[in-house]
Each structure stands twice: as C-alpha cells, then as structure tokens.
C-alpha cells in the first residue's frame, strides 16, 4: 500500500458527461501528479500540482482540468467525455515534487465511457 | 526531447534463472531513472531509482539495475526469478528542471514454473 488513495475505483458513464476523480496524497507529500494509462497511449503524464499551485502540464486535454486543495487532496475533472477517454487514471504523490523525487502511485480509477 | 525505450514487449524466463528487462533513454542533461512494477489491477509500485553515484542500484524484492552512461541504458536485473515476479515493468526518466516522468511502454515479464 503506497499511502495514496483514489476514489472511486471504477466509474462507468456515458459520452458527453462530466466526472470527478479524487486523490489523497501520502501524509506529508506536497506534490500530486495525474497520469492516464490507456492501451494505445501507454502511461501519459497529465498535470502536476505542488502545494496548491500548478507546476507542470503534460498532454492534458482542454476538456480536462485539475486542482489541488488546501488540505492537499486533488481532483481531476473530465468533461464532455468521449469513448477515447476510457482509461485508467492514476494519481501519484511525492514529498517535494522535484525531478529526483520518488513518486508513489495510487491504485487508480478505471473510467469506462459508453 | 526526453524519451525512454523498452525494446521488448514481453520477456519470458524460467523460474530460478536470471532475468533482465531492458531500458534505454535519451535526455539532454543528467538523467534520473526509475523502475516501477505493476501487478494486475494495481497501481505502480516503486522498485528503485538512480540519481547519482554508484552505477549499480539495489532495490526492492531483490531487484537491481545498472546505469550505463555510454550506452544510455538502465537495465533491470534479478539473479533468480520467481513466478511471483510476473508483472508489467515500467522504466521512467526525468531530468533536472523537469517535474514529470516520461515512461517507457512497459515490458511484460512472465516467469515460468
């Protein structure tokens, strides 16, 4: 158990809908990362937050947004969902958010868009 | 641009034999290299990392990896494979000034009893 929690575990929804994925980092970690894992794209970095501020952005679509709250938990919002958004979404956390930090991954949320 | 290659989609090895999972990287600047393992329906678990110093890095569950700067490689090794090592293995790289990992495509390790 990494200490990173994600809810929900599974999410089934329809095209055009909006969903929110939630992540709680390990105790003491200030940085949160979001990744998308799909069969055709592999593991793709989406976005990173450090202590409430956006620090780095990857291949995140404009339909997707995230935030990190004062208690350091983070939410990833996915809107106008398409079939291709079906994937495993992972949250990771690290202590400082630097390049050498180890990122600890949560169990993931499996999103299925029908 | 940073990139990581895991040239083998799958590696099969007999239980008790040594295993190697290959990883090569391309970065500008000093690389920071990581190995993770993913079991079915689970998140990624950290195995080991290379930041600087000794080229041979020891990690969890008896795994080790050797950083080779001239060959830009960071292969994962274990002297004696277990059936329970069967999983998906990911190599990742970051570099100074970047805050994200770039992951390889993963290598599925199958250890045969």
Tab-separated table of C-alpha atoms in Angstrom:
chain	number	residue	atom	x	y	z
A	1	UNK	CA	0.000	0.000	0.000
A	2	UNK	CA	1.569	3.264	-1.176
A	3	UNK	CA	-0.486	5.512	1.099
A	4	UNK	CA	-2.055	7.291	-1.873
A	5	UNK	CA	-5.813	6.833	-2.085
A	6	UNK	CA	-8.064	7.326	-5.070
A	7	UNK	CA	-11.819	7.297	-5.362
A	8	UNK	CA	-13.823	5.918	-6.957
A	9	UNK	CA	-12.188	2.656	-8.050
A	10	UNK	CA	-14.468	2.282	-11.030
A	11	UNK	CA	-16.606	4.743	-12.919
A	12	UNK	CA	-18.969	3.994	-15.781
A	13	UNK	CA	-20.574	6.883	-17.569
A	14	UNK	CA	-21.886	7.996	-20.932
A	15	UNK	CA	-20.405	10.150	-23.648
A	16	UNK	CA	-20.868	13.851	-23.066
A	17	UNK	CA	-20.957	13.516	-19.288
A	18	UNK	CA	-18.647	15.024	-16.680
A	19	UNK	CA	-16.881	13.149	-13.870
A	20	UNK	CA	-14.591	13.997	-10.977
A	21	UNK	CA	-11.781	11.770	-9.771
A	22	UNK	CA	-10.366	12.291	-6.329
A	23	UNK	CA	-6.901	11.688	-4.918
A	24	UNK	CA	-5.452	11.965	-1.420
A	25	UNK	CA	-1.652	12.034	-1.310
A	26	UNK	CA	0.572	10.307	1.232
A	27	UNK	CA	0.823	12.083	4.526
A	28	UNK	CA	3.444	14.816	4.239
A	29	UNK	CA	3.629	14.846	0.450
A	30	UNK	CA	3.073	18.244	-1.110
A	31	UNK	CA	3.035	17.288	-4.758
A	32	UNK	CA	0.356	15.452	-6.706
A	33	UNK	CA	0.578	14.126	-10.253
A	34	UNK	CA	-2.087	12.774	-12.576
A	35	UNK	CA	-1.427	10.156	-15.258
A	36	UNK	CA	-3.601	8.446	-17.823
A	37	UNK	CA	-2.920	4.831	-18.785
A	38	UNK	CA	-4.523	3.506	-21.929
A	39	UNK	CA	-3.708	0.565	-24.155
A	40	UNK	CA	-2.767	2.647	-27.177
A	41	UNK	CA	-1.059	5.599	-25.440
A	42	UNK	CA	0.659	3.917	-22.520
A	43	UNK	CA	1.267	5.971	-19.384
A	44	UNK	CA	0.895	9.663	-20.110
A	45	UNK	CA	1.611	12.473	-17.695
A	46	UNK	CA	-1.274	14.911	-17.433
A	47	UNK	CA	-0.526	17.510	-14.792
A	48	UNK	CA	1.344	18.202	-11.556
A	49	UNK	CA	0.446	20.342	-8.561
A	50	UNK	CA	2.736	21.417	-5.786
A	51	UNK	CA	1.257	22.798	-2.577
A	52	UNK	CA	-1.854	24.016	-4.342
A	53	UNK	CA	-0.177	25.519	-7.400
A	54	UNK	CA	0.047	24.043	-10.880
A	55	UNK	CA	3.686	23.218	-11.587
A	56	UNK	CA	3.818	21.235	-14.813
A	57	UNK	CA	1.463	20.333	-17.591
A	58	UNK	CA	1.652	17.403	-19.939
A	59	UNK	CA	-0.717	16.002	-22.501
A	60	UNK	CA	-3.851	17.190	-20.773
A	61	UNK	CA	-6.841	17.958	-22.954
A	62	UNK	CA	-8.686	21.252	-22.613
A	63	UNK	CA	-11.766	19.262	-21.553
A	64	UNK	CA	-9.810	18.102	-18.519
A	65	UNK	CA	-8.915	20.215	-15.512
A	66	UNK	CA	-7.487	19.625	-12.080
A	67	UNK	CA	-6.891	21.384	-8.809
A	68	UNK	CA	-5.212	20.800	-5.500
A	69	UNK	CA	-6.992	21.972	-2.397
A	70	UNK	CA	-5.564	23.473	0.822
A	71	UNK	CA	-5.700	20.065	2.517
A	72	UNK	CA	-3.552	18.837	-0.434
A	73	UNK	CA	-6.062	16.437	-1.894
A	74	UNK	CA	-6.561	16.785	-5.611
A	75	UNK	CA	-9.402	16.376	-8.064
A	76	UNK	CA	-9.272	15.688	-11.770
A	77	UNK	CA	-12.334	16.838	-13.683
A	78	UNK	CA	-13.102	15.284	-17.047
A	79	UNK	CA	-15.899	16.831	-19.102
A	80	UNK	CA	-17.612	16.246	-22.453
A	81	UNK	CA	-16.419	12.691	-22.197
A	82	UNK	CA	-15.637	10.706	-25.320
A	83	UNK	CA	-15.209	6.979	-25.835
A	84	UNK	CA	-11.465	7.512	-26.155
A	85	UNK	CA	-11.275	8.862	-22.618
A	86	UNK	CA	-11.832	5.364	-21.270
A	87	UNK	CA	-8.646	4.562	-19.378
A	88	UNK	CA	-7.044	4.044	-16.013
A	89	UNK	CA	-6.310	7.325	-14.283
A	90	UNK	CA	-3.549	7.289	-11.720
A	91	UNK	CA	-2.662	9.803	-9.115
A	92	UNK	CA	0.827	9.878	-7.632
A	93	UNK	CA	2.347	11.949	-4.881
A	94	UNK	CA	5.833	12.921	-3.833
A	95	UNK	CA	7.347	14.815	-0.980
A	96	UNK	CA	8.736	17.849	-2.776
A	97	UNK	CA	7.853	17.483	-6.419
A	98	UNK	CA	11.411	17.705	-7.699
A	99	UNK	CA	12.977	15.808	-10.571
A	100	UNK	CA	14.670	13.294	-8.279
A	101	UNK	CA	11.660	12.631	-6.083
A	102	UNK	CA	10.138	9.188	-5.982
A	103	UNK	CA	6.508	9.280	-6.999
A	104	UNK	CA	4.167	6.940	-5.158
A	105	UNK	CA	1.146	5.805	-7.099
A	106	UNK	CA	-2.407	5.202	-6.022
A	107	UNK	CA	-4.434	2.179	-7.137
A	108	UNK	CA	-6.096	4.116	-9.948
A	109	UNK	CA	-9.620	4.874	-11.126
A	110	UNK	CA	-10.860	2.886	-14.083
A	111	UNK	CA	-13.084	5.074	-16.229
A	112	UNK	CA	-15.346	3.479	-18.805
A	113	UNK	CA	-17.204	5.774	-21.185
A	114	UNK	CA	-20.095	4.098	-23.012
B	1	UNK	CA	13.123	15.827	-26.012
B	2	UNK	CA	13.208	13.153	-23.366
B	3	UNK	CA	12.336	9.605	-24.289
B	4	UNK	CA	12.527	6.106	-22.895
B	5	UNK	CA	12.538	2.871	-24.844
B	6	UNK	CA	11.729	-0.574	-23.586
B	7	UNK	CA	12.536	-2.634	-26.657
B	8	UNK	CA	10.851	-5.852	-25.531
B	9	UNK	CA	7.096	-6.087	-25.128
B	10	UNK	CA	7.459	-9.382	-23.304
B	11	UNK	CA	10.249	-11.304	-21.634
B	12	UNK	CA	9.893	-14.956	-20.697
B	13	UNK	CA	12.238	-16.566	-18.215
B	14	UNK	CA	12.260	-19.819	-16.294
B	15	UNK	CA	11.922	-19.701	-12.529
B	16	UNK	CA	15.334	-19.649	-10.881
B	17	UNK	CA	17.062	-18.172	-13.927
B	18	UNK	CA	18.433	-14.623	-14.010
B	19	UNK	CA	16.212	-12.020	-15.611
B	20	UNK	CA	16.925	-8.779	-17.439
B	21	UNK	CA	14.404	-6.169	-18.532
B	22	UNK	CA	15.924	-3.595	-20.849
B	23	UNK	CA	15.577	0.168	-20.820
B	24	UNK	CA	17.354	2.848	-22.819
B	25	UNK	CA	16.851	6.562	-22.535
B	26	UNK	CA	17.501	9.822	-24.322
B	27	UNK	CA	17.695	13.118	-22.424
B	28	UNK	CA	19.626	16.332	-22.560
B	29	UNK	CA	21.322	16.745	-19.235
B	30	UNK	CA	21.723	14.266	-16.419
B	31	UNK	CA	19.096	11.537	-16.316
B	32	UNK	CA	17.225	10.414	-13.249
B	33	UNK	CA	15.983	6.886	-13.827
B	34	UNK	CA	13.260	4.858	-12.142
B	35	UNK	CA	11.799	1.366	-12.310
B	36	UNK	CA	8.233	0.531	-11.351
B	37	UNK	CA	6.256	-2.704	-11.357
B	38	UNK	CA	2.529	-3.027	-11.988
B	39	UNK	CA	0.554	-6.089	-10.963
B	40	UNK	CA	-2.887	-6.717	-12.492
B	41	UNK	CA	-5.493	-4.218	-11.330
B	42	UNK	CA	-2.991	-2.453	-9.114
B	43	UNK	CA	-1.105	0.817	-9.200
B	44	UNK	CA	2.560	1.149	-9.942
B	45	UNK	CA	4.953	0.139	-7.201
B	46	UNK	CA	8.360	1.768	-6.934
B	47	UNK	CA	11.311	-0.616	-7.240
B	48	UNK	CA	14.434	1.537	-7.424
B	49	UNK	CA	15.978	4.689	-8.799
B	50	UNK	CA	19.275	6.089	-9.974
B	51	UNK	CA	20.063	9.709	-9.258
B	52	UNK	CA	23.835	9.882	-8.995
B	53	UNK	CA	26.779	7.925	-7.595
B	54	UNK	CA	27.225	4.173	-7.772
B	55	UNK	CA	26.093	2.828	-11.119
B	56	UNK	CA	24.639	-0.316	-9.552
B	57	UNK	CA	21.426	0.399	-7.708
B	58	UNK	CA	19.734	-2.133	-5.444
B	59	UNK	CA	16.020	-2.004	-4.862
B	60	UNK	CA	13.011	-3.851	-3.535
B	61	UNK	CA	12.319	-7.584	-3.862
B	62	UNK	CA	15.907	-8.420	-4.861
B	63	UNK	CA	15.916	-6.296	-7.993
B	64	UNK	CA	18.865	-4.222	-9.091
B	65	UNK	CA	19.655	-2.019	-12.066
B	66	UNK	CA	22.831	-0.823	-13.670
B	67	UNK	CA	23.205	2.667	-15.027
B	68	UNK	CA	25.414	2.766	-18.120
B	69	UNK	CA	26.040	6.275	-19.331
B	70	UNK	CA	27.901	5.364	-22.500
B	71	UNK	CA	25.124	3.039	-23.631
B	72	UNK	CA	22.370	5.266	-22.184
B	73	UNK	CA	20.842	2.225	-20.565
B	74	UNK	CA	19.334	1.308	-17.221
B	75	UNK	CA	18.535	-2.402	-17.373
B	76	UNK	CA	16.644	-4.076	-14.552
B	77	UNK	CA	18.054	-7.364	-13.291
B	78	UNK	CA	17.428	-10.085	-10.776
B	79	UNK	CA	19.737	-13.051	-10.172
B	80	UNK	CA	16.972	-15.611	-9.666
B	81	UNK	CA	13.440	-15.067	-10.986
B	82	UNK	CA	10.311	-16.047	-9.069
B	83	UNK	CA	6.897	-16.842	-10.537
B	84	UNK	CA	5.571	-14.009	-8.382
B	85	UNK	CA	7.787	-11.564	-10.318
B	86	UNK	CA	5.455	-11.949	-13.294
B	87	UNK	CA	4.077	-8.456	-13.905
B	88	UNK	CA	4.364	-5.366	-16.090
B	89	UNK	CA	7.557	-3.368	-15.616
B	90	UNK	CA	7.984	0.292	-16.471
B	91	UNK	CA	11.129	2.340	-16.816
B	92	UNK	CA	10.859	6.122	-16.404
B	93	UNK	CA	13.188	9.081	-16.785
B	94	UNK	CA	13.220	12.648	-15.594
B	95	UNK	CA	15.900	15.298	-15.716
B	96	UNK	CA	16.824	18.416	-13.842
B	97	UNK	CA	14.337	21.206	-14.377
B	98	UNK	CA	11.501	18.915	-15.350
B	99	UNK	CA	8.931	17.713	-12.895
B	100	UNK	CA	7.404	14.820	-14.737
B	101	UNK	CA	8.378	11.277	-15.533
B	102	UNK	CA	8.497	10.041	-19.082
B	103	UNK	CA	7.527	6.383	-19.022
B	104	UNK	CA	8.504	3.614	-21.366
B	105	UNK	CA	5.818	1.464	-22.940
B	106	UNK	CA	6.297	-1.314	-20.412
B	107	UNK	CA	7.645	-4.853	-20.589
B	108	UNK	CA	5.559	-7.801	-19.535
B	109	UNK	CA	7.664	-10.283	-17.602
B	110	UNK	CA	6.477	-13.850	-17.494
B	111	UNK	CA	8.297	-16.242	-15.179
B	112	UNK	CA	7.551	-19.857	-15.995
B	113	UNK	CA	7.484	-22.524	-13.300
